[in-house]
mmCIF file of C-alpha atoms in Angstrom:
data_model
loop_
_atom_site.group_PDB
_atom_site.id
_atom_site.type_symbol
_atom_site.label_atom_id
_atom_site.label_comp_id
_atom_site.label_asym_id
_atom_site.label_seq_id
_atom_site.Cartn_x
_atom_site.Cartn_y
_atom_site.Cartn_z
ATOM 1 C CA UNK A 1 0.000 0.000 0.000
ATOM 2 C CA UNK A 2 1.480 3.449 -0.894
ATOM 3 C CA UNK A 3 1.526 5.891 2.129
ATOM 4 C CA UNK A 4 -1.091 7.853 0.506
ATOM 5 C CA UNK A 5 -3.293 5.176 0.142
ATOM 6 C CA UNK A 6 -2.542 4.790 4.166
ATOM 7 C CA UNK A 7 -3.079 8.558 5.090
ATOM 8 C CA UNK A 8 -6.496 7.918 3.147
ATOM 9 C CA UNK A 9 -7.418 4.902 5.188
ATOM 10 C CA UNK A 10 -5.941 6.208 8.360
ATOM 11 C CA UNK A 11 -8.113 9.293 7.758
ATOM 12 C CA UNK A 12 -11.287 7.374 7.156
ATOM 13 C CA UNK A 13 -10.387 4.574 10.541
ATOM 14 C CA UNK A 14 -10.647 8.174 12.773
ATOM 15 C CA UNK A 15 -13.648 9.954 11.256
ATOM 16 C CA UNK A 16 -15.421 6.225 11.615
ATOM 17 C CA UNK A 17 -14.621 5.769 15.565
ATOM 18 C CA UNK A 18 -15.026 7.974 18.945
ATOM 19 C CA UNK A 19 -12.553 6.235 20.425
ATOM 20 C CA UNK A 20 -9.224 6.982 20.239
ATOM 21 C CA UNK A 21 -6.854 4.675 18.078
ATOM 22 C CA UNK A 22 -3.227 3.770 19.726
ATOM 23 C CA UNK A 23 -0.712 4.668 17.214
ATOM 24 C CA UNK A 24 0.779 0.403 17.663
ATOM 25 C CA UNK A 25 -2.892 -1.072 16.531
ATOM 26 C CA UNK A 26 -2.483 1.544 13.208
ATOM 27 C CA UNK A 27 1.364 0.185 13.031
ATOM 28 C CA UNK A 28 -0.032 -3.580 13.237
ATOM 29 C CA UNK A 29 -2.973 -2.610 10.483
ATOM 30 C CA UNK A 30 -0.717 -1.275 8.278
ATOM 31 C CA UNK A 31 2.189 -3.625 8.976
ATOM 32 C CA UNK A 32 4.365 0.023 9.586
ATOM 33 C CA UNK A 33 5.828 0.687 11.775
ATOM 34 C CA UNK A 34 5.332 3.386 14.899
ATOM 35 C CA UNK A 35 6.847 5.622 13.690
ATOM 36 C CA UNK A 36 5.717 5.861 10.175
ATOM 37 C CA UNK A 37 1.932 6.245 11.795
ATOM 38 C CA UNK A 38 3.353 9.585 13.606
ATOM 39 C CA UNK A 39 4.977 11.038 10.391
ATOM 40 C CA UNK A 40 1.625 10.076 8.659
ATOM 41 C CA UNK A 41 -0.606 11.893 11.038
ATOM 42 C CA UNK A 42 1.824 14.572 10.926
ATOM 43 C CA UNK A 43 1.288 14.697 7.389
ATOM 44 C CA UNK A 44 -2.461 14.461 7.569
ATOM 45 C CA UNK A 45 -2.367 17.493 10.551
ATOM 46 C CA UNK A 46 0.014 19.486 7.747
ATOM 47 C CA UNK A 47 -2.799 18.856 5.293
ATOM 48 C CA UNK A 48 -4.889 20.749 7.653
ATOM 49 C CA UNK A 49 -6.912 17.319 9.309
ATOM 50 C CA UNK A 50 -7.534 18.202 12.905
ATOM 51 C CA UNK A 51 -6.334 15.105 13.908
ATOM 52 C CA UNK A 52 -5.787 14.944 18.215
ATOM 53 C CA UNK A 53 -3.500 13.059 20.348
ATOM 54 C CA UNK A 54 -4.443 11.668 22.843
ATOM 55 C CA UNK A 55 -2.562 9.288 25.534
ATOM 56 C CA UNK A 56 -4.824 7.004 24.605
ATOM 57 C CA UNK A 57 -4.480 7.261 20.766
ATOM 58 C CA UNK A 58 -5.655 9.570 18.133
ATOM 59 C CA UNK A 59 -8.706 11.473 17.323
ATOM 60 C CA UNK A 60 -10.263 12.927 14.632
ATOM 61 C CA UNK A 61 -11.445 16.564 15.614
ATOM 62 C CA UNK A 62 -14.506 17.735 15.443
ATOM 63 C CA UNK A 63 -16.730 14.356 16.055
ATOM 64 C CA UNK A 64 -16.588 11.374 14.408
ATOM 65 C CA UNK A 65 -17.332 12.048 11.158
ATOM 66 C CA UNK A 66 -17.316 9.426 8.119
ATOM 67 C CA UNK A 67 -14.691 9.542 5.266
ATOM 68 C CA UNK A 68 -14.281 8.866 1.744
ATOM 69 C CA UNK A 69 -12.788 9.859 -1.170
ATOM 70 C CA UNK A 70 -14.125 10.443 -4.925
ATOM 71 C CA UNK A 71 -12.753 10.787 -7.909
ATOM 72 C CA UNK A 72 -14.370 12.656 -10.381
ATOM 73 C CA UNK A 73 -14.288 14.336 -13.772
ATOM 74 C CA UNK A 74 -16.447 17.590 -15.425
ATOM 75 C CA UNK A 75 -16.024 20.757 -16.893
ATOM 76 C CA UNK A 76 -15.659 24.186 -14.748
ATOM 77 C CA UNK A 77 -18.838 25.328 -15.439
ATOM 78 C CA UNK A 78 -20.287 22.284 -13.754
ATOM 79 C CA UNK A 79 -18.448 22.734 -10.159
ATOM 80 C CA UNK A 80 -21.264 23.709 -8.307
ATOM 81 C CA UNK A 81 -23.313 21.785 -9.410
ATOM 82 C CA UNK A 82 -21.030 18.966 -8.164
ATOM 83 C CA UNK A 83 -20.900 20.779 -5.093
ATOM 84 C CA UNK A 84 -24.297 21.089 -4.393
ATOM 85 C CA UNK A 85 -24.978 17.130 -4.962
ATOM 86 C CA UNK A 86 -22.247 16.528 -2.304
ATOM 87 C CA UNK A 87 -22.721 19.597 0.166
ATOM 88 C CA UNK A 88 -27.206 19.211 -0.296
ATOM 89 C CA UNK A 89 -26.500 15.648 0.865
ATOM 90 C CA UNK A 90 -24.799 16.598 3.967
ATOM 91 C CA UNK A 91 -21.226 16.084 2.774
ATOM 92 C CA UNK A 92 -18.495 18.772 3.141
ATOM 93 C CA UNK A 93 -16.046 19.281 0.545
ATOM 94 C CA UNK A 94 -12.601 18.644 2.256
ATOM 95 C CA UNK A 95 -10.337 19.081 -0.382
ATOM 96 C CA UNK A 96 -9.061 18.598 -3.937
ATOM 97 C CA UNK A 97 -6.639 16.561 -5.370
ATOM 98 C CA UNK A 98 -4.896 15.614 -8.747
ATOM 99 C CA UNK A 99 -2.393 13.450 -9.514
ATOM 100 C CA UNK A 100 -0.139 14.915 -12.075
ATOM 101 C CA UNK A 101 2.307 12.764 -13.984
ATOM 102 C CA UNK A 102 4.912 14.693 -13.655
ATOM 103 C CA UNK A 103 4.608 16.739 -10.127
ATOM 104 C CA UNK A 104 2.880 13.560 -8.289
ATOM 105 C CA UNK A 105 -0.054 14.696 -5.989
ATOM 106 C CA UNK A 106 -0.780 18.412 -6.020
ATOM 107 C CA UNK A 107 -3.971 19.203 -3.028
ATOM 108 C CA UNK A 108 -5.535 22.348 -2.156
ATOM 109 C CA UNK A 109 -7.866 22.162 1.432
ATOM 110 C CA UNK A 110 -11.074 23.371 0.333
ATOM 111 C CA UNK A 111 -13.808 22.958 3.235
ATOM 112 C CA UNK A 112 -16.492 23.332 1.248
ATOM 113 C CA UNK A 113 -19.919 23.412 3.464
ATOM 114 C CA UNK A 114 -22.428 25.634 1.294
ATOM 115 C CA UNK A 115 -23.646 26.372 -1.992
ATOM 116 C CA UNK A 116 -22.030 30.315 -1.434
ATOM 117 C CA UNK A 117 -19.164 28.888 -0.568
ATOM 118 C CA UNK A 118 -18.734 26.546 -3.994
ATOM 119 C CA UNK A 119 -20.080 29.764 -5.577
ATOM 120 C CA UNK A 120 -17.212 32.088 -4.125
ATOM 121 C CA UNK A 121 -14.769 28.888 -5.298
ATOM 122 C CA UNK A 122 -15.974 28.910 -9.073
ATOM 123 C CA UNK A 123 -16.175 33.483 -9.450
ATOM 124 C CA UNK A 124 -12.393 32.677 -8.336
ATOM 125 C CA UNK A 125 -11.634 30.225 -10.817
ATOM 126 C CA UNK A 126 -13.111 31.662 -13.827
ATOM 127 C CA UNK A 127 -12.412 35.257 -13.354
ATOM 128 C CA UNK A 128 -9.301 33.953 -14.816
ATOM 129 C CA UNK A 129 -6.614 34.484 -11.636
ATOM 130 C CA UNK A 130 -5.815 30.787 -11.410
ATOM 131 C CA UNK A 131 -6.804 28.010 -12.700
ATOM 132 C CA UNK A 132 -8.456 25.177 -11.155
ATOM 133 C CA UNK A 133 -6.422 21.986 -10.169
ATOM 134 C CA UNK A 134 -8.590 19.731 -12.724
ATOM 135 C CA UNK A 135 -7.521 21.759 -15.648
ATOM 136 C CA UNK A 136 -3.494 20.056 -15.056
ATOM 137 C CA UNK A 137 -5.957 16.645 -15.737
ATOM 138 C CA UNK A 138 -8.257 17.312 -18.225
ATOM 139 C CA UNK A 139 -11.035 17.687 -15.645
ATOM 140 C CA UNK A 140 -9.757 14.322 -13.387
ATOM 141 C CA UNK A 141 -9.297 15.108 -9.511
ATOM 142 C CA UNK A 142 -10.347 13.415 -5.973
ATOM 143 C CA UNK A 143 -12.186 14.985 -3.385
ATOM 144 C CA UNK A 144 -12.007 14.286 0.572
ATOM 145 C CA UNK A 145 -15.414 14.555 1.841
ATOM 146 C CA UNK A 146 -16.592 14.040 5.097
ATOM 147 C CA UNK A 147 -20.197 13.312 6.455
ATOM 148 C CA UNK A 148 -21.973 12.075 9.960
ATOM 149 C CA UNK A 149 -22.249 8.806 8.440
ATOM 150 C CA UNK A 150 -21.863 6.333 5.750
ATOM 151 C CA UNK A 151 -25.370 6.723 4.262
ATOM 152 C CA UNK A 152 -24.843 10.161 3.713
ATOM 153 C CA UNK A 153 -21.429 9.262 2.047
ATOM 154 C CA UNK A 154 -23.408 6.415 0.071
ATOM 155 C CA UNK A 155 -26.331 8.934 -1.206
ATOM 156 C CA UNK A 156 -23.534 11.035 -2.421
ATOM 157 C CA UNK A 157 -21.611 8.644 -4.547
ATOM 158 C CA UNK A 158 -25.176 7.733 -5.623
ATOM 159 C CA UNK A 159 -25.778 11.175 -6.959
ATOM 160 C CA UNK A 160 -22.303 11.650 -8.566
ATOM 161 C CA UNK A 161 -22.658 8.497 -10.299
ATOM 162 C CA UNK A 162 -25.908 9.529 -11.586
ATOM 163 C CA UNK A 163 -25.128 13.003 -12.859
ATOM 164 C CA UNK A 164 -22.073 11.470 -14.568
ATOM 165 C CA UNK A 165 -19.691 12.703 -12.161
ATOM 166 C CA UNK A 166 -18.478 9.767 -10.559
ATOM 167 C CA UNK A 167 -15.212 8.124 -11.810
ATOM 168 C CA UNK A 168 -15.013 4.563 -10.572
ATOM 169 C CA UNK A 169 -11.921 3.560 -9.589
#
């Protein structure tokens, strides 16, 4: 497993649990070891997670929230409209991610948690300033998105996969 893959899974393991999770059980899961989990949370804290320690493992901040990545493909003009499908469903748009050939894994944290503020996201992008992270992969990219549970995660990839959205991988 790549440690991205890893950070991923890690991710998802705290936003599924309100327990705490000892840094040794991740090391055993993973077959890593200790210290590999504490430069991966790092990572994930660097990537702006609120991830807590605790002495009796770590938490995800803010509740226990579930976790899942989606990769997905569509034009500009079509980014709120993906927005709304995930944020109407009770998701929240964590980030964005490509992987570029050349530069590996480029992310941007997004925290996407209402129509306004996918609205604000898209006036940015196409007033021409910068240029979204999709546009490196002709319209390819992941988002993190977090929700209070799997069924909301579940509706979402339901409605991304129905609007055309959805890229299985």
């Amino acid at each position: 497993m790549k440690s991205a893959e890893r950070r991923k899974e890690i991710l998802s393991l705290l936003g599924n649990t309100s327990s705490p999770i000892p840094a040794g059980v991740l090391s055993e899961k993973f077959a890593v070891s200790r210290q590999v989990i504490v430069q991966d949370i790092a990572l994930l804290r660097a990537n702006g997670f609120d991830v807590i320690s605790t002495n009796r493992g770590y938490l995800l901040g803010g509740g226990a929230r579930a976790v899942r990545v989606f990769k997905c493909r569509h034009r500009l003009d079509e980014l709120v409209e993906e927005a709304e499908l995930i944020i109407g469903r009770g998701g929240r748009i964590e980030d964005v991610f490509v992987n570029h050939r050349v530069y590996g894994r480029i992310s941007a944290r997004l925290d996407l948690i209402t129509r306004t503020h996918a609205e604000e996201l898209h006036r940015s992008l196409v007033s021409g300033a910068s240029k979204p992270l999709m546009s490196v992969t002709d319209g390819y990219h992941y988002h993190t998105v977090s929700a209070d549970g799997e069924g909301a995660l579940d509706d979402i990839e339901l409605a991304l996969r129905a609007r055309g959205f959805l890229i299985e991988i």
